[in-house]
Amino acid sequence: MADAAVSEPIAASADSSADEAAFRRAAARRLWLTRLAIAIAVVGALWTGWYLLFGRNHVGTDNAYVSAEMAQVTPQISATVTEVRVSDTQPVKRGDVLVVLDPATPQIALAQAEADLAAARRRFRQAEASAGAASAQVGASDADIARARAQVSSAQADFDKARTDWTRRQALAASGAVSGEELTTARRAFESAQAAVAQARAGLDQAIAAQRAAQGQYQASVAVVAGSTEDTDPAVRAAIARVQQARLDVNNTVIRAPMDGVVTQRKVQVGQRVAQGASIMTIVPVGQLYIDANFKERQLRRVRVGMPATVTADIYGGDVVYHGRVAGISGGTGSSMALIPAQNATGNWIKVVQRLPVRIALDPRELAAHPLRVGLSTEVEIDISSN
């Protein structure tokens, strides 16, 4: 009985200790839950404040990359490479010599074109001289026609006299006043005068025909040079154009940098024969880079051209911030511009959130201080509070 009496207070004390420990645990749990709720409330309030003051006025994406309008260097003529003066990663300035081609063939073509031009000028001067000679020939033919007509008149007079003499002697022959020999002589003179008239008339016709030929030649010569000078003659101008093209080909044997930038993808070696229009290297204008940021379609509701934007590049991290502006919004999504666009007319269509490229123009001074390269990853935020 004594042991039972002693055990009862001990059991009561143990139950009290257990209840107290449970109470403490419950109190601690309530305290931590309260603290957690307060922390969540604070975080929620902070997030709400951030969203109201900042978040709702900014849209961002990490699907953004550095891009540039790169220049493809292509030869304008087909020739053999004699010098290559640059290598990959080398910075160049606009006008720097990149490649030199063999100038022998273009120089020969230039010499031929210059010779053709000289010949064309000579032909024009000859045409002018021919026109003058033809004009003089037309004038001379007038004198020939006048002389031929005088000869016809003279022959006609001789013919008329011979015919009169022969007619008279024929009339006197019956009476015996004129001998037969005299009559024969008169008849021969008449026939000779008649032939002379025919010959004189043929000479006149020939002179007239010669004048017509001279006039035709004169007109043809005048048509060649009419309304033109030596420098405006079509044949001369065509020859001048060939000379200019040949000189351009000679100049094109020296290939120069079209812009400031860095040489990339050099694909040409000394001794190689390059084809006209084939790309031999690329110039990347590192001072004129921009960002192509792909935003979700819902993010672009309030985005407008000209809005300010900030850019951070993975290569520098968050320590370097670039400032720029929205330069433009693409006219279509990447999928719509694909070689084979997606066809959603089938019944098993699943909606996919589309992204639209937005171009961000950067500050050239910031690019000069912290250079970027094409293809680098960036993060972009656009301030849409001005909308």
Coordinates of C-alpha atoms in Angstrom, one line a residue, residues 20-349:
E20 CA 4.0 21.0 -20.0
A21 CA 6.3 19.7 -22.7
A22 CA 3.4 19.3 -25.1
F23 CA 2.2 22.8 -24.3
R24 CA 5.7 24.1 -24.9
R25 CA 5.9 22.3 -28.3
A26 CA 2.5 23.6 -29.3
A27 CA 3.5 27.1 -28.2
A28 CA 6.8 26.9 -30.2
R29 CA 4.9 25.5 -33.2
R30 CA 2.4 28.4 -33.0
L31 CA 5.3 30.8 -32.7
W32 CA 7.0 29.5 -35.8
L33 CA 3.8 29.4 -37.7
T34 CA 3.1 32.9 -36.7
R35 CA 6.6 33.9 -37.7
L36 CA 6.2 32.1 -41.0
A37 CA 2.9 33.7 -41.7
I38 CA 4.4 37.1 -40.9
A39 CA 7.3 36.3 -43.2
I40 CA 5.0 35.2 -45.9
A41 CA 2.9 38.3 -45.4
V42 CA 6.0 40.5 -45.5
V43 CA 7.3 38.8 -48.6
G44 CA 3.9 39.1 -50.2
A45 CA 3.7 42.8 -49.3
L46 CA 7.1 43.4 -50.6
W47 CA 6.4 41.5 -53.8
T48 CA 3.1 43.4 -54.2
G49 CA 4.9 46.7 -53.6
W50 CA 7.6 45.7 -56.0
Y51 CA 5.1 44.7 -58.7
L52 CA 3.0 47.9 -58.2
L53 CA 6.0 50.1 -58.2
F54 CA 8.3 48.3 -60.6
G55 CA 7.3 44.9 -61.9
R56 CA 4.2 45.8 -63.8
N57 CA 6.1 48.5 -65.6
H58 CA 8.8 46.2 -66.9
V59 CA 8.9 43.1 -69.0
G60 CA 11.9 40.9 -69.4
T61 CA 13.3 37.9 -71.0
D62 CA 16.5 35.8 -71.0
N63 CA 15.8 34.5 -74.5
A64 CA 17.9 37.3 -76.1
Y65 CA 21.1 37.2 -78.1
V66 CA 23.6 39.7 -79.6
S67 CA 23.3 40.2 -83.3
A68 CA 24.7 42.5 -86.1
E69 CA 24.4 43.4 -89.7
M70 CA 27.4 41.5 -90.8
A71 CA 29.1 42.1 -94.2
Q72 CA 29.9 39.2 -96.5
V73 CA 33.1 40.0 -98.4
T74 CA 32.9 38.8 -102.0
P75 CA 35.2 39.4 -105.0
Q76 CA 33.7 41.2 -108.0
I77 CA 35.8 39.3 -110.5
S78 CA 37.1 35.8 -110.8
A79 CA 40.9 35.8 -110.3
T80 CA 43.8 34.1 -108.5
V81 CA 44.7 35.4 -105.0
T82 CA 48.2 36.8 -104.7
E83 CA 48.0 38.3 -101.2
V84 CA 45.9 37.8 -98.0
R85 CA 46.6 40.5 -95.5
V86 CA 44.2 39.7 -92.7
S87 CA 43.4 36.7 -90.5
D88 CA 40.5 35.6 -88.3
T89 CA 39.8 37.8 -85.2
Q90 CA 41.8 40.7 -86.7
P91 CA 40.2 44.1 -86.3
V92 CA 40.0 46.2 -89.5
K93 CA 39.0 49.7 -90.5
R94 CA 36.8 50.6 -93.4
G95 CA 39.0 50.7 -96.5
D96 CA 41.8 48.5 -95.2
V97 CA 43.2 46.0 -97.8
L98 CA 42.0 42.5 -97.1
V99 CA 42.9 40.5 -100.3
V100 CA 44.9 41.3 -103.5
L101 CA 44.0 39.4 -106.7
D102 CA 46.2 38.9 -109.8
P103 CA 45.7 42.0 -112.0
A104 CA 47.2 40.6 -115.2
T105 CA 43.9 39.6 -116.9
P106 CA 42.0 42.8 -116.0
Q107 CA 44.9 44.9 -117.2
I108 CA 44.9 43.2 -120.6
A109 CA 41.2 43.7 -120.8
L110 CA 41.7 47.4 -120.0
A111 CA 44.3 47.8 -122.7
Q112 CA 41.9 46.2 -125.2
A113 CA 39.1 48.4 -124.2
E114 CA 41.2 51.5 -124.5
A115 CA 42.3 50.4 -128.0
D116 CA 38.6 49.8 -129.0
L117 CA 37.8 53.3 -127.7
A118 CA 40.5 54.9 -129.9
A119 CA 39.2 52.9 -132.9
A120 CA 35.7 54.1 -132.2
R121 CA 36.8 57.7 -132.1
R122 CA 38.7 57.3 -135.3
R123 CA 35.7 55.8 -137.0
F124 CA 33.6 58.8 -136.0
R125 CA 36.1 61.2 -137.4
Q126 CA 36.2 59.2 -140.6
A127 CA 32.4 59.4 -140.8
E128 CA 32.6 63.1 -140.4
A129 CA 35.2 63.4 -143.1
S130 CA 33.1 61.0 -145.3
A131 CA 30.1 63.3 -144.9
G132 CA 32.2 66.3 -146.0
A133 CA 33.5 64.4 -149.0
A134 CA 30.1 63.2 -150.0
S135 CA 28.8 66.8 -149.8
A136 CA 31.6 67.9 -152.1
Q137 CA 30.8 65.0 -154.4
V138 CA 27.2 66.1 -154.6
G139 CA 28.4 69.6 -155.6
A140 CA 30.7 68.2 -158.2
S141 CA 27.9 66.1 -159.7
D142 CA 26.0 69.3 -160.4
A143 CA 28.8 70.4 -162.7
D144 CA 28.9 67.0 -164.3
I145 CA 25.2 67.2 -165.1
A146 CA 25.5 70.7 -166.5
R147 CA 28.4 69.6 -168.7
A148 CA 26.4 66.5 -169.8
R149 CA 23.4 68.7 -170.7
A150 CA 25.7 71.0 -172.7
Q151 CA 27.0 68.0 -174.5
V152 CA 23.4 66.8 -175.3
S153 CA 22.6 70.3 -176.6
S154 CA 25.7 70.4 -178.8
A155 CA 25.0 66.9 -180.1
Q156 CA 21.4 67.7 -180.7
A157 CA 22.5 70.8 -182.8
D158 CA 24.9 68.7 -184.8
F159 CA 22.2 66.1 -185.3
D160 CA 19.7 68.8 -186.5
K161 CA 22.3 70.2 -189.0
A162 CA 23.3 66.7 -190.2
R163 CA 19.6 65.8 -190.7
T164 CA 19.0 69.0 -192.6
D165 CA 22.0 68.4 -194.9
W166 CA 21.0 64.8 -195.6
T167 CA 17.4 65.8 -196.3
R168 CA 18.5 68.5 -198.7
R169 CA 20.8 66.2 -200.6
Q170 CA 18.2 63.5 -200.8
A171 CA 15.9 66.1 -202.5
L172 CA 18.6 67.1 -205.0
A173 CA 19.8 63.5 -205.7
A174 CA 16.9 62.9 -208.2
S175 CA 17.9 65.8 -210.4
G176 CA 21.6 64.7 -210.5
A177 CA 22.8 67.9 -208.7
V178 CA 24.3 65.8 -205.9
S179 CA 26.6 62.8 -206.5
G180 CA 26.0 59.5 -204.9
E181 CA 29.2 59.8 -202.9
E182 CA 28.1 63.2 -201.4
L183 CA 24.8 61.7 -200.5
T184 CA 26.4 58.8 -198.7
T185 CA 28.7 61.1 -196.8
A186 CA 25.7 63.2 -195.7
R187 CA 23.9 60.1 -194.6
R188 CA 26.9 58.9 -192.6
A189 CA 27.2 62.3 -190.9
F190 CA 23.5 62.1 -190.0
E191 CA 23.8 58.7 -188.5
S192 CA 27.0 59.8 -186.6
A193 CA 25.2 62.8 -185.2
Q194 CA 22.3 60.7 -184.2
A195 CA 24.6 58.3 -182.3
A196 CA 26.4 61.3 -180.7
V197 CA 23.0 62.5 -179.4
A198 CA 22.2 59.1 -177.9
Q199 CA 25.7 59.0 -176.3
A200 CA 25.3 62.5 -174.9
R201 CA 21.9 61.6 -173.4
A202 CA 23.4 58.4 -171.9
G203 CA 26.1 60.6 -170.4
L204 CA 23.5 62.9 -168.9
D205 CA 21.6 59.9 -167.4
Q206 CA 24.8 58.6 -166.0
A207 CA 25.6 62.0 -164.4
I208 CA 22.2 62.2 -162.9
A209 CA 22.5 58.7 -161.5
A210 CA 26.0 59.5 -160.1
Q211 CA 24.5 62.6 -158.4
R212 CA 21.7 60.5 -156.8
A213 CA 24.3 58.0 -155.6
A214 CA 26.4 60.8 -154.1
Q215 CA 23.3 62.3 -152.4
G216 CA 22.5 58.9 -150.9
Q217 CA 26.1 58.4 -149.7
Y218 CA 26.0 61.9 -148.2
Q219 CA 22.7 61.3 -146.4
A220 CA 24.1 58.0 -145.1
S221 CA 27.2 59.7 -143.8
V222 CA 25.2 62.5 -142.3
A223 CA 22.9 60.0 -140.5
V224 CA 25.9 58.5 -138.8
V225 CA 27.1 61.7 -137.3
A226 CA 23.9 63.8 -137.1
G227 CA 23.2 65.2 -133.7
S228 CA 26.4 63.7 -132.2
T229 CA 29.8 64.8 -131.2
E230 CA 32.8 62.6 -130.8
D231 CA 32.1 62.1 -127.1
T232 CA 28.3 61.6 -127.5
D233 CA 28.5 59.1 -130.5
P234 CA 26.8 55.8 -129.4
A235 CA 29.7 53.7 -130.5
V236 CA 32.2 55.9 -128.7
R237 CA 30.0 55.9 -125.5
A238 CA 29.8 52.1 -125.6
A239 CA 33.6 51.9 -125.9
I240 CA 33.9 54.4 -123.0
A241 CA 31.7 52.2 -120.9
R242 CA 33.8 49.2 -121.6
V243 CA 36.9 51.1 -120.6
Q244 CA 35.2 52.2 -117.3
Q245 CA 34.2 48.6 -116.7
A246 CA 37.8 47.4 -117.4
R247 CA 39.2 50.0 -115.0
L248 CA 36.7 49.0 -112.4
D249 CA 37.8 45.4 -112.7
V250 CA 41.4 46.4 -112.3
N251 CA 40.4 48.4 -109.1
N252 CA 38.5 45.3 -107.9
T253 CA 41.7 43.3 -107.8
V254 CA 42.2 45.0 -104.4
I255 CA 39.5 43.9 -102.0
R256 CA 39.0 46.4 -99.1
A257 CA 37.0 46.2 -95.9
P258 CA 33.5 47.6 -96.4
M259 CA 33.2 48.7 -92.7
D260 CA 34.9 48.7 -89.4
G261 CA 34.8 45.4 -87.6
V262 CA 36.5 42.1 -86.9
V263 CA 37.4 39.5 -89.5
T264 CA 35.5 36.2 -89.1
Q265 CA 35.2 33.0 -91.1
R266 CA 38.1 33.7 -93.4
K267 CA 38.0 31.1 -96.2
V268 CA 40.7 32.3 -98.7
Q269 CA 44.3 31.3 -99.2
V270 CA 47.1 32.6 -101.4
G271 CA 47.1 30.9 -104.8
Q272 CA 43.4 30.0 -104.6
R273 CA 41.2 31.1 -107.5
V274 CA 38.2 32.8 -106.2
A275 CA 34.9 33.0 -108.1
Q276 CA 32.9 36.2 -108.6
G277 CA 30.3 36.6 -105.9
A278 CA 31.6 33.8 -103.6
S279 CA 32.0 34.7 -99.9
I280 CA 35.6 34.7 -98.8
M281 CA 35.2 36.2 -95.3
T282 CA 32.8 38.0 -93.0
I283 CA 33.3 41.4 -91.3
V284 CA 31.4 41.7 -88.0
P285 CA 30.8 45.4 -87.0
V286 CA 31.4 45.0 -83.2
G287 CA 30.7 48.7 -82.7
Q288 CA 27.2 48.4 -84.2
L289 CA 25.8 45.4 -82.4
Y290 CA 22.2 45.1 -81.3
I291 CA 20.1 42.7 -79.3
D292 CA 17.4 40.4 -80.7
A293 CA 15.2 39.6 -77.7
N294 CA 12.4 37.1 -78.0
F295 CA 9.4 38.1 -75.9
K296 CA 6.3 36.1 -75.2
E297 CA 3.3 37.4 -77.1
R298 CA 1.5 38.5 -73.9
Q299 CA 4.5 40.5 -72.8
L300 CA 4.2 42.8 -75.8
R301 CA 0.8 44.3 -75.1
R302 CA 2.3 47.6 -74.0
V303 CA 5.7 47.5 -75.7
R304 CA 6.3 50.3 -78.2
V305 CA 9.2 51.5 -80.4
G306 CA 11.4 53.9 -78.5
M307 CA 10.9 52.6 -75.0
P308 CA 14.1 52.4 -72.9
A309 CA 15.6 49.0 -72.1
T310 CA 18.4 47.6 -70.0
V311 CA 20.6 44.7 -71.0
T312 CA 23.0 42.5 -69.1
A313 CA 25.3 40.0 -70.8
D314 CA 26.3 36.7 -69.4
I315 CA 29.9 37.4 -70.4
Y316 CA 30.1 40.3 -67.9
G317 CA 27.3 39.3 -65.5
G318 CA 25.2 41.9 -63.7
D319 CA 28.1 44.2 -63.0
V320 CA 27.8 45.7 -66.5
V321 CA 24.5 47.1 -67.6
Y322 CA 23.9 48.3 -71.2
H323 CA 21.2 50.9 -71.9
G324 CA 19.3 51.0 -75.1
R325 CA 15.9 51.5 -76.7
V326 CA 13.4 49.4 -78.6
A327 CA 14.4 49.9 -82.3
G328 CA 11.6 47.7 -83.8
I329 CA 9.3 44.8 -83.4
S330 CA 9.5 41.9 -85.9
G331 CA 6.7 41.5 -88.4
G332 CA 6.2 37.8 -87.6
T333 CA 7.2 35.1 -85.1
G334 CA 10.1 32.8 -85.7
S335 CA 7.8 29.8 -86.5
S336 CA 5.9 31.8 -89.1
M337 CA 9.1 32.8 -90.8
A338 CA 10.5 29.2 -90.9
L339 CA 11.2 27.5 -94.1
I340 CA 8.3 25.1 -93.4
P341 CA 5.8 27.0 -91.2
A342 CA 3.8 25.1 -88.6
Q343 CA 0.4 24.0 -89.9
N344 CA -2.2 24.1 -87.1
A345 CA -5.2 23.1 -89.2
T346 CA -5.2 19.5 -87.9
G347 CA -7.5 18.4 -85.1
N348 CA -4.7 17.5 -82.7
W349 CA -3.5 21.1 -82.4

